[in-house]
Structure formats: C-alpha cells, structure tokens
PDB file of C-alpha atoms in Angstrom:
ATOM      1  CA  MET V   3       0.000   0.000   0.000  1.00  0.00           C
ATOM      2  CA  THR V   4       2.756   2.445   0.885  1.00  0.00           C
ATOM      3  CA  GLU V   5       4.828   1.708  -2.259  1.00  0.00           C
ATOM      4  CA  LEU V   6       2.958   4.334  -4.271  1.00  0.00           C
ATOM      5  CA  LEU V   7       3.241   6.816  -1.382  1.00  0.00           C
ATOM      6  CA  THR V   8       6.983   6.112  -1.090  1.00  0.00           C
ATOM      7  CA  GLN V   9       7.468   6.698  -4.821  1.00  0.00           C
ATOM      8  CA  ASN V  10       5.479   9.948  -4.645  1.00  0.00           C
ATOM      9  CA  ILE V  11       7.556  11.244  -1.726  1.00  0.00           C
ATOM     10  CA  LEU V  12      10.858  10.339  -3.376  1.00  0.00           C
ATOM     11  CA  ASN V  13       9.787  12.235  -6.507  1.00  0.00           C
ATOM     12  CA  HIS V  14       9.883  15.394  -4.369  1.00  0.00           C
ATOM     13  CA  ILE V  15      12.580  14.907  -1.711  1.00  0.00           C
ATOM     14  CA  THR V  16      15.304  12.509  -0.598  1.00  0.00           C
ATOM     15  CA  LEU V  17      14.796  10.572   2.635  1.00  0.00           C
ATOM     16  CA  SER V  18      16.714   7.758   4.266  1.00  0.00           C
ATOM     17  CA  LYS V  19      14.956   4.389   4.457  1.00  0.00           C
ATOM     18  CA  LYS V  20      14.398   4.930   8.183  1.00  0.00           C
ATOM     19  CA  GLU V  21      12.902   8.415   7.656  1.00  0.00           C
ATOM     20  CA  LEU V  22      10.685   7.096   4.884  1.00  0.00           C
ATOM     21  CA  ASP V  23       9.476   4.146   6.957  1.00  0.00           C
ATOM     22  CA  ASN V  24       8.851   6.370   9.983  1.00  0.00           C
ATOM     23  CA  PHE V  25       6.826   8.813   7.914  1.00  0.00           C
ATOM     24  CA  CYS V  26       4.813   6.153   6.065  1.00  0.00           C
ATOM     25  CA  ASN V  27       3.988   4.459   9.376  1.00  0.00           C
ATOM     26  CA  LEU V  28       2.099   7.603  10.409  1.00  0.00           C
ATOM     27  CA  PHE V  29      -0.572   6.902   7.763  1.00  0.00           C
ATOM     28  CA  ASN V  30      -3.663   4.749   8.219  1.00  0.00           C
ATOM     29  CA  GLN V  31      -5.380   3.010   5.330  1.00  0.00           C
ATOM     30  CA  LYS V  32      -9.078   3.606   4.710  1.00  0.00           C
ATOM     31  CA  VAL V  33     -11.266   1.809   2.179  1.00  0.00           C
ATOM     32  CA  VAL V  34     -14.102   3.918   0.759  1.00  0.00           C
ATOM     33  CA  GLN V  35     -16.827   2.331  -1.340  1.00  0.00           C
ATOM     34  CA  LYS V  36     -18.119   3.956  -4.509  1.00  0.00           C
ATOM     35  CA  LYS V  37     -20.535   6.848  -3.783  1.00  0.00           C
ATOM     36  CA  HIS V  38     -19.535   6.921  -0.088  1.00  0.00           C
ATOM     37  CA  PHE V  39     -18.061  10.021   1.490  1.00  0.00           C
ATOM     38  CA  LEU V  40     -14.652  10.507   3.039  1.00  0.00           C
ATOM     39  CA  MET V  41     -15.895  13.853   4.347  1.00  0.00           C
ATOM     40  CA  ARG V  42     -19.064  15.962   4.148  1.00  0.00           C
ATOM     41  CA  GLU V  43     -19.790  19.666   4.350  1.00  0.00           C
ATOM     42  CA  GLY V  44     -19.983  20.804   7.968  1.00  0.00           C
ATOM     43  CA  GLU V  45     -17.448  18.265   9.252  1.00  0.00           C
ATOM     44  CA  VAL V  46     -13.959  19.314  10.284  1.00  0.00           C
ATOM     45  CA  CYS V  47     -11.367  17.711   7.996  1.00  0.00           C
ATOM     46  CA  LYS V  48      -9.077  15.629  10.222  1.00  0.00           C
ATOM     47  CA  PHE V  49      -6.742  14.297   7.518  1.00  0.00           C
ATOM     48  CA  GLU V  50      -4.593  14.763   4.500  1.00  0.00           C
ATOM     49  CA  GLY V  51      -4.931  11.762   2.253  1.00  0.00           C
ATOM     50  CA  PHE V  52      -2.980  10.023  -0.453  1.00  0.00           C
ATOM     51  CA  VAL V  53      -5.035   8.022  -2.963  1.00  0.00           C
ATOM     52  CA  THR V  54      -3.632   4.548  -3.604  1.00  0.00           C
ATOM     53  CA  LYS V  55      -6.616   3.149  -5.508  1.00  0.00           C
ATOM     54  CA  GLY V  56      -9.720   4.603  -7.082  1.00  0.00           C
ATOM     55  CA  LEU V  57     -11.017   8.071  -7.702  1.00  0.00           C
ATOM     56  CA  PHE V  58     -12.484  10.876  -5.583  1.00  0.00           C
ATOM     57  CA  ARG V  59     -14.122  14.195  -6.304  1.00  0.00           C
ATOM     58  CA  VAL V  60     -13.828  17.239  -4.065  1.00  0.00           C
ATOM     59  CA  TYR V  61     -16.806  19.509  -4.535  1.00  0.00           C
ATOM     60  CA  HIS V  62     -19.024  22.239  -3.127  1.00  0.00           C
ATOM     61  CA  ILE V  63     -22.769  22.716  -3.536  1.00  0.00           C
ATOM     62  CA  ASP V  64     -23.689  26.352  -4.192  1.00  0.00           C
ATOM     63  CA  SER V  65     -26.772  28.189  -2.929  1.00  0.00           C
ATOM     64  CA  ASN V  66     -28.712  27.121  -6.039  1.00  0.00           C
ATOM     65  CA  GLY V  67     -27.944  23.448  -5.443  1.00  0.00           C
ATOM     66  CA  PHE V  68     -25.360  23.141  -8.227  1.00  0.00           C
ATOM     67  CA  GLU V  69     -22.246  21.047  -7.690  1.00  0.00           C
ATOM     68  CA  GLN V  70     -18.934  22.784  -8.302  1.00  0.00           C
ATOM     69  CA  VAL V  71     -16.046  20.340  -8.555  1.00  0.00           C
ATOM     70  CA  LEU V  72     -12.770  21.788  -7.309  1.00  0.00           C
ATOM     71  CA  TYR V  73     -10.737  18.780  -8.356  1.00  0.00           C
ATOM     72  CA  PHE V  74     -10.635  15.043  -8.874  1.00  0.00           C
ATOM     73  CA  ALA V  75      -8.075  12.880  -7.108  1.00  0.00           C
ATOM     74  CA  GLN V  76      -6.995   9.596  -8.634  1.00  0.00           C
ATOM     75  CA  GLU V  77      -4.185   7.232  -7.744  1.00  0.00           C
ATOM     76  CA  ASN V  78      -0.972   9.006  -6.727  1.00  0.00           C
ATOM     77  CA  TRP V  79      -2.808  12.251  -5.855  1.00  0.00           C
ATOM     78  CA  TRP V  80      -3.180  13.955  -2.490  1.00  0.00           C
ATOM     79  CA  ILE V  81      -6.596  14.926  -1.168  1.00  0.00           C
ATOM     80  CA  THR V  82      -7.869  17.128   1.646  1.00  0.00           C
ATOM     81  CA  ASP V  83      -9.813  20.266   2.486  1.00  0.00           C
ATOM     82  CA  ILE V  84      -6.743  22.326   3.338  1.00  0.00           C
ATOM     83  CA  ASP V  85      -8.764  25.188   4.854  1.00  0.00           C
ATOM     84  CA  SER V  86     -10.720  22.952   7.212  1.00  0.00           C
ATOM     85  CA  PHE V  87      -7.680  20.794   8.000  1.00  0.00           C
ATOM     86  CA  THR V  88      -5.384  23.740   8.751  1.00  0.00           C
ATOM     87  CA  ASN V  89      -7.853  25.971  10.584  1.00  0.00           C
ATOM     88  CA  GLU V  90      -9.878  23.185  12.216  1.00  0.00           C
ATOM     89  CA  GLN V  91     -13.100  24.777  10.953  1.00  0.00           C
ATOM     90  CA  PRO V  92     -16.183  23.070   9.469  1.00  0.00           C
ATOM     91  CA  SER V  93     -15.677  22.258   5.819  1.00  0.00           C
ATOM     92  CA  GLN V  94     -17.611  23.721   2.925  1.00  0.00           C
ATOM     93  CA  LEU V  95     -16.669  20.701   0.819  1.00  0.00           C
ATOM     94  CA  TYR V  96     -17.620  17.110   0.165  1.00  0.00           C
ATOM     95  CA  ILE V  97     -15.064  14.420  -0.649  1.00  0.00           C
ATOM     96  CA  GLN V  98     -16.759  11.465  -2.343  1.00  0.00           C
ATOM     97  CA  ALA V  99     -15.448   8.254  -3.882  1.00  0.00           C
ATOM     98  CA  LEU V 100     -16.445   7.886  -7.531  1.00  0.00           C
ATOM     99  CA  GLU V 101     -15.054   4.340  -7.593  1.00  0.00           C
ATOM    100  CA  ASP V 102     -14.253   1.786  -4.912  1.00  0.00           C
ATOM    101  CA  SER V 103     -11.189   3.484  -3.478  1.00  0.00           C
ATOM    102  CA  GLU V 104      -8.369   3.236  -0.950  1.00  0.00           C
ATOM    103  CA  VAL V 105      -6.621   6.161   0.662  1.00  0.00           C
ATOM    104  CA  LEU V 106      -3.804   6.576   3.172  1.00  0.00           C
ATOM    105  CA  LEU V 107      -4.654   9.204   5.794  1.00  0.00           C
ATOM    106  CA  ILE V 108      -2.413  11.232   8.075  1.00  0.00           C
ATOM    107  CA  SER V 109      -3.793  13.293  10.964  1.00  0.00           C
ATOM    108  CA  LYS V 110      -2.772  16.847  11.745  1.00  0.00           C
ATOM    109  CA  LYS V 111      -1.115  15.646  14.968  1.00  0.00           C
ATOM    110  CA  ASP V 112       0.944  13.039  13.088  1.00  0.00           C
ATOM    111  CA  LYS V 113       1.853  15.512  10.355  1.00  0.00           C
ATOM    112  CA  GLU V 114       3.090  17.981  12.998  1.00  0.00           C
ATOM    113  CA  PHE V 115       5.002  15.108  14.633  1.00  0.00           C
ATOM    114  CA  ALA V 116       6.672  14.422  11.268  1.00  0.00           C
ATOM    115  CA  TYR V 117       7.590  18.092  10.833  1.00  0.00           C
ATOM    116  CA  ILE V 118       9.428  18.017  14.163  1.00  0.00           C
ATOM    117  CA  ASN V 119      11.004  14.557  13.934  1.00  0.00           C
ATOM    118  CA  ILE V 120      11.626  14.315  10.166  1.00  0.00           C
ATOM    119  CA  PRO V 121      12.348  17.942   9.181  1.00  0.00           C
ATOM    120  CA  LYS V 122      12.576  17.118   5.460  1.00  0.00           C
ATOM    121  CA  ILE V 123       8.816  16.448   5.511  1.00  0.00           C
ATOM    122  CA  GLU V 124       8.182  20.196   5.785  1.00  0.00           C
ATOM    123  CA  LYS V 125      10.063  20.589   2.501  1.00  0.00           C
ATOM    124  CA  LEU V 126       7.887  17.859   0.945  1.00  0.00           C
ATOM    125  CA  PHE V 127       4.669  19.654   1.855  1.00  0.00           C
ATOM    126  CA  ARG V 128       6.097  23.055   0.864  1.00  0.00           C
ATOM    127  CA  ILE V 129       6.924  21.717  -2.600  1.00  0.00           C
ATOM    128  CA  MET V 130       3.492  20.109  -2.957  1.00  0.00           C
ATOM    129  CA  THR V 131       1.774  23.303  -1.758  1.00  0.00           C
ATOM    130  CA  GLN V 132       3.691  25.347  -4.327  1.00  0.00           C
ATOM    131  CA  LYS V 133       2.671  22.946  -7.104  1.00  0.00           C
ATOM    132  CA  THR V 134      -0.943  23.125  -5.938  1.00  0.00           C
ATOM    133  CA  HIS V 135      -0.886  26.933  -5.948  1.00  0.00           C
ATOM    134  CA  ILE V 136       0.537  26.950  -9.460  1.00  0.00           C
ATOM    135  CA  ALA V 137      -2.167  24.566 -10.689  1.00  0.00           C
ATOM    136  CA  LEU V 138      -4.933  26.596  -9.017  1.00  0.00           C
ATOM    137  CA  GLN V 139      -3.557  29.834 -10.426  1.00  0.00           C
ATOM    138  CA  GLN V 140      -3.478  28.346 -13.923  1.00  0.00           C
ATOM    139  CA  ARG V 141      -7.018  27.010 -13.519  1.00  0.00           C
ATOM    140  CA  MET V 142      -8.235  30.465 -12.465  1.00  0.00           C
ATOM    141  CA  ILE V 143      -6.534  32.086 -15.461  1.00  0.00           C
ATOM    142  CA  ASP V 144      -8.022  29.465 -17.791  1.00  0.00           C
ATOM    143  CA  ASN V 145     -11.513  29.947 -16.320  1.00  0.00           C
ATOM    144  CA  LEU V 146     -11.247  33.703 -16.835  1.00  0.00           C
ATOM    145  CA  SER V 147      -9.619  33.744 -20.253  1.00  0.00           C
ATOM    146  CA  LYS V 148     -10.588  30.582 -22.147  1.00  0.00           C
ATOM    147  CA  THR V 149     -13.863  29.518 -23.653  1.00  0.00           C
ATOM    148  CA  ALA V 150     -15.652  26.455 -22.304  1.00  0.00           C
ATOM    149  CA  ASP V 151     -14.691  24.643 -25.531  1.00  0.00           C
ATOM    150  CA  GLN V 152     -11.003  25.377 -24.907  1.00  0.00           C
ATOM    151  CA  ARG V 153     -11.235  24.342 -21.245  1.00  0.00           C
ATOM    152  CA  TYR V 154     -12.892  21.060 -22.229  1.00  0.00           C
ATOM    153  CA  LEU V 155     -10.223  20.273 -24.823  1.00  0.00           C
ATOM    154  CA  ASP V 156      -7.488  21.196 -22.321  1.00  0.00           C
ATOM    155  CA  PHE V 157      -9.056  18.865 -19.734  1.00  0.00           C
ATOM    156  CA  ILE V 158      -9.108  15.940 -22.189  1.00  0.00           C
ATOM    157  CA  GLU V 159      -5.491  16.597 -23.177  1.00  0.00           C
ATOM    158  CA  LYS V 160      -4.197  17.127 -19.649  1.00  0.00           C
ATOM    159  CA  TYR V 161      -6.086  14.233 -18.018  1.00  0.00           C
ATOM    160  CA  PRO V 162      -6.755  11.568 -20.686  1.00  0.00           C
ATOM    161  CA  ASN V 163      -6.938   8.714 -18.169  1.00  0.00           C
ATOM    162  CA  LEU V 164      -9.149  10.684 -15.806  1.00  0.00           C
ATOM    163  CA  PHE V 165     -11.422  11.812 -18.642  1.00  0.00           C
ATOM    164  CA  GLN V 166     -12.265   8.156 -19.398  1.00  0.00           C
ATOM    165  CA  ARG V 167     -13.348   7.515 -15.788  1.00  0.00           C
ATOM    166  CA  LEU V 168     -15.780  10.429 -15.400  1.00  0.00           C
ATOM    167  CA  THR V 169     -19.340  11.081 -16.496  1.00  0.00           C
ATOM    168  CA  ASN V 170     -20.216  14.111 -18.594  1.00  0.00           C
ATOM    169  CA  LEU V 171     -22.074  15.518 -15.578  1.00  0.00           C
ATOM    170  CA  GLN V 172     -18.912  15.336 -13.449  1.00  0.00           C
ATOM    171  CA  ILE V 173     -16.769  16.925 -16.156  1.00  0.00           C
ATOM    172  CA  ALA V 174     -19.342  19.708 -16.634  1.00  0.00           C
ATOM    173  CA  ALA V 175     -19.330  20.410 -12.872  1.00  0.00           C
ATOM    174  CA  TYR V 176     -15.523  20.693 -12.993  1.00  0.00           C
ATOM    175  CA  LEU V 177     -15.619  23.026 -16.007  1.00  0.00           C
ATOM    176  CA  GLY V 178     -18.343  25.172 -14.449  1.00  0.00           C
ATOM    177  CA  ILE V 179     -20.858  24.608 -17.232  1.00  0.00           C
ATOM    178  CA  SER V 180     -24.154  22.771 -17.556  1.00  0.00           C
ATOM    179  CA  HIS V 181     -24.347  19.170 -18.713  1.00  0.00           C
ATOM    180  CA  GLU V 182     -26.415  20.356 -21.697  1.00  0.00           C
ATOM    181  CA  PHE V 183     -23.781  22.901 -22.700  1.00  0.00           C
ATOM    182  CA  LEU V 184     -21.070  20.233 -22.485  1.00  0.00           C
ATOM    183  CA  SER V 185     -23.164  18.027 -24.797  1.00  0.00           C
ATOM    184  CA  LYS V 186     -23.297  20.895 -27.324  1.00  0.00           C
ATOM    185  CA  ILE V 187     -19.527  21.319 -27.102  1.00  0.00           C
ATOM    186  CA  ARG V 188     -18.962  17.600 -27.632  1.00  0.00           C
ATOM    187  CA  ARG V 189     -21.299  17.544 -30.672  1.00  0.00           C
ATOM    188  CA  LYS V 190     -19.549  20.589 -32.166  1.00  0.00           C
ATOM    189  CA  ILE V 191     -16.110  18.991 -31.677  1.00  0.00           C
ATOM    190  CA  ALA V 192     -17.299  15.657 -33.113  1.00  0.00           C
ATOM    191  CA  SER V 193     -18.631  17.363 -36.244  1.00  0.00           C
ATOM    192  CA  LYS V 194     -15.248  18.974 -37.018  1.00  0.00           C
TER     193      LYS V 194
END
C-alpha cells in the first residue's frame, strides 16, 4: 500500500529508508466504497490523504444546489480540504469516492510530529503546496480567459486517463458549465 506513497515522496525529496518508513507508518489506510463520502460539508477535515486506488471528487454545492467540482483525485494524488484541515473549521466541501477506493490518511497531529522529527517532511509539503498553488492559479486564469470549448479540450489533453473515468455531468461540474452545454460542445467537436 505504501509503495505508491513512497514513490510519490521520493519524486519530491530525498529521505533515508528509516525516515521514509517512519513517515509512512504515520498513515492509516481507509477503504471507501463507490458513492460513499470521506468527508461531508460541515465536518472538520481531520486528515490529509494520499489516494492509492480509485477516484475521488472534491466539490461544493452552491446556494442554487449546483455542484462545483474543485478537483478530482486519482491514484498518486493527495486529497484534503486544506482550509478545514489547517484551521480546524467546518468544511464547505464534500469528498466522495467515484469508484471503490483506498486512501492513506495522516492526521494533523501526526503531520506535525513528522515536521518536528523528520524535518525534510516540511520541505515535501512546501513543494506540494507550491505545485498546488501553481495549478490553481493556472485554472483560475483558464476559467477567466478561455472559452468552455477550450477548457474542455485542455481537460481531455491534460487528463486523458481521468477523462475516461468520469461522467459528462462530473466533467461539466468541474468546467463550471451545464451538462447540456457540455453536450453541445462535444457535438460541435465531433462534427469537425
């Protein structure tokens, strides 16, 4: 289970075998069945997770009842509500398994323990936070400057494996458009 986590960590930083084992031992495995929730709105997020199997969506429901997908997390991706986790406040998000999934979870207490006892772990999370900020910044720029057609084509190109595992409704919620509008985009692209 921790092989994928180990590989992910070593892609970012160098740790000794002992440091790596000590850090990985702080995680607990959780199995989440398809359509079940890892976390719901109103709960305080008590974990950062690393997906070892399956697929999750992190989303918000707006005041009109529409789902807004912030991101999808597949194997080898990290998942959390960083605001709720960091500030220990009720979450505005849902984290739901879209497939039968497995995730390795670390608590805030154990993460803080790792920061103190394995100082290189702070560098790991700093690097991952920077990459996340870059991705979010690019997504914001794309949402403001690209058409829905362009965003859809970019999504297919950037996440070909993920694209195959999602419904049109889920993709539309990620792109911030209606399912009907996505269908129009797909028909227009298919006719070209």
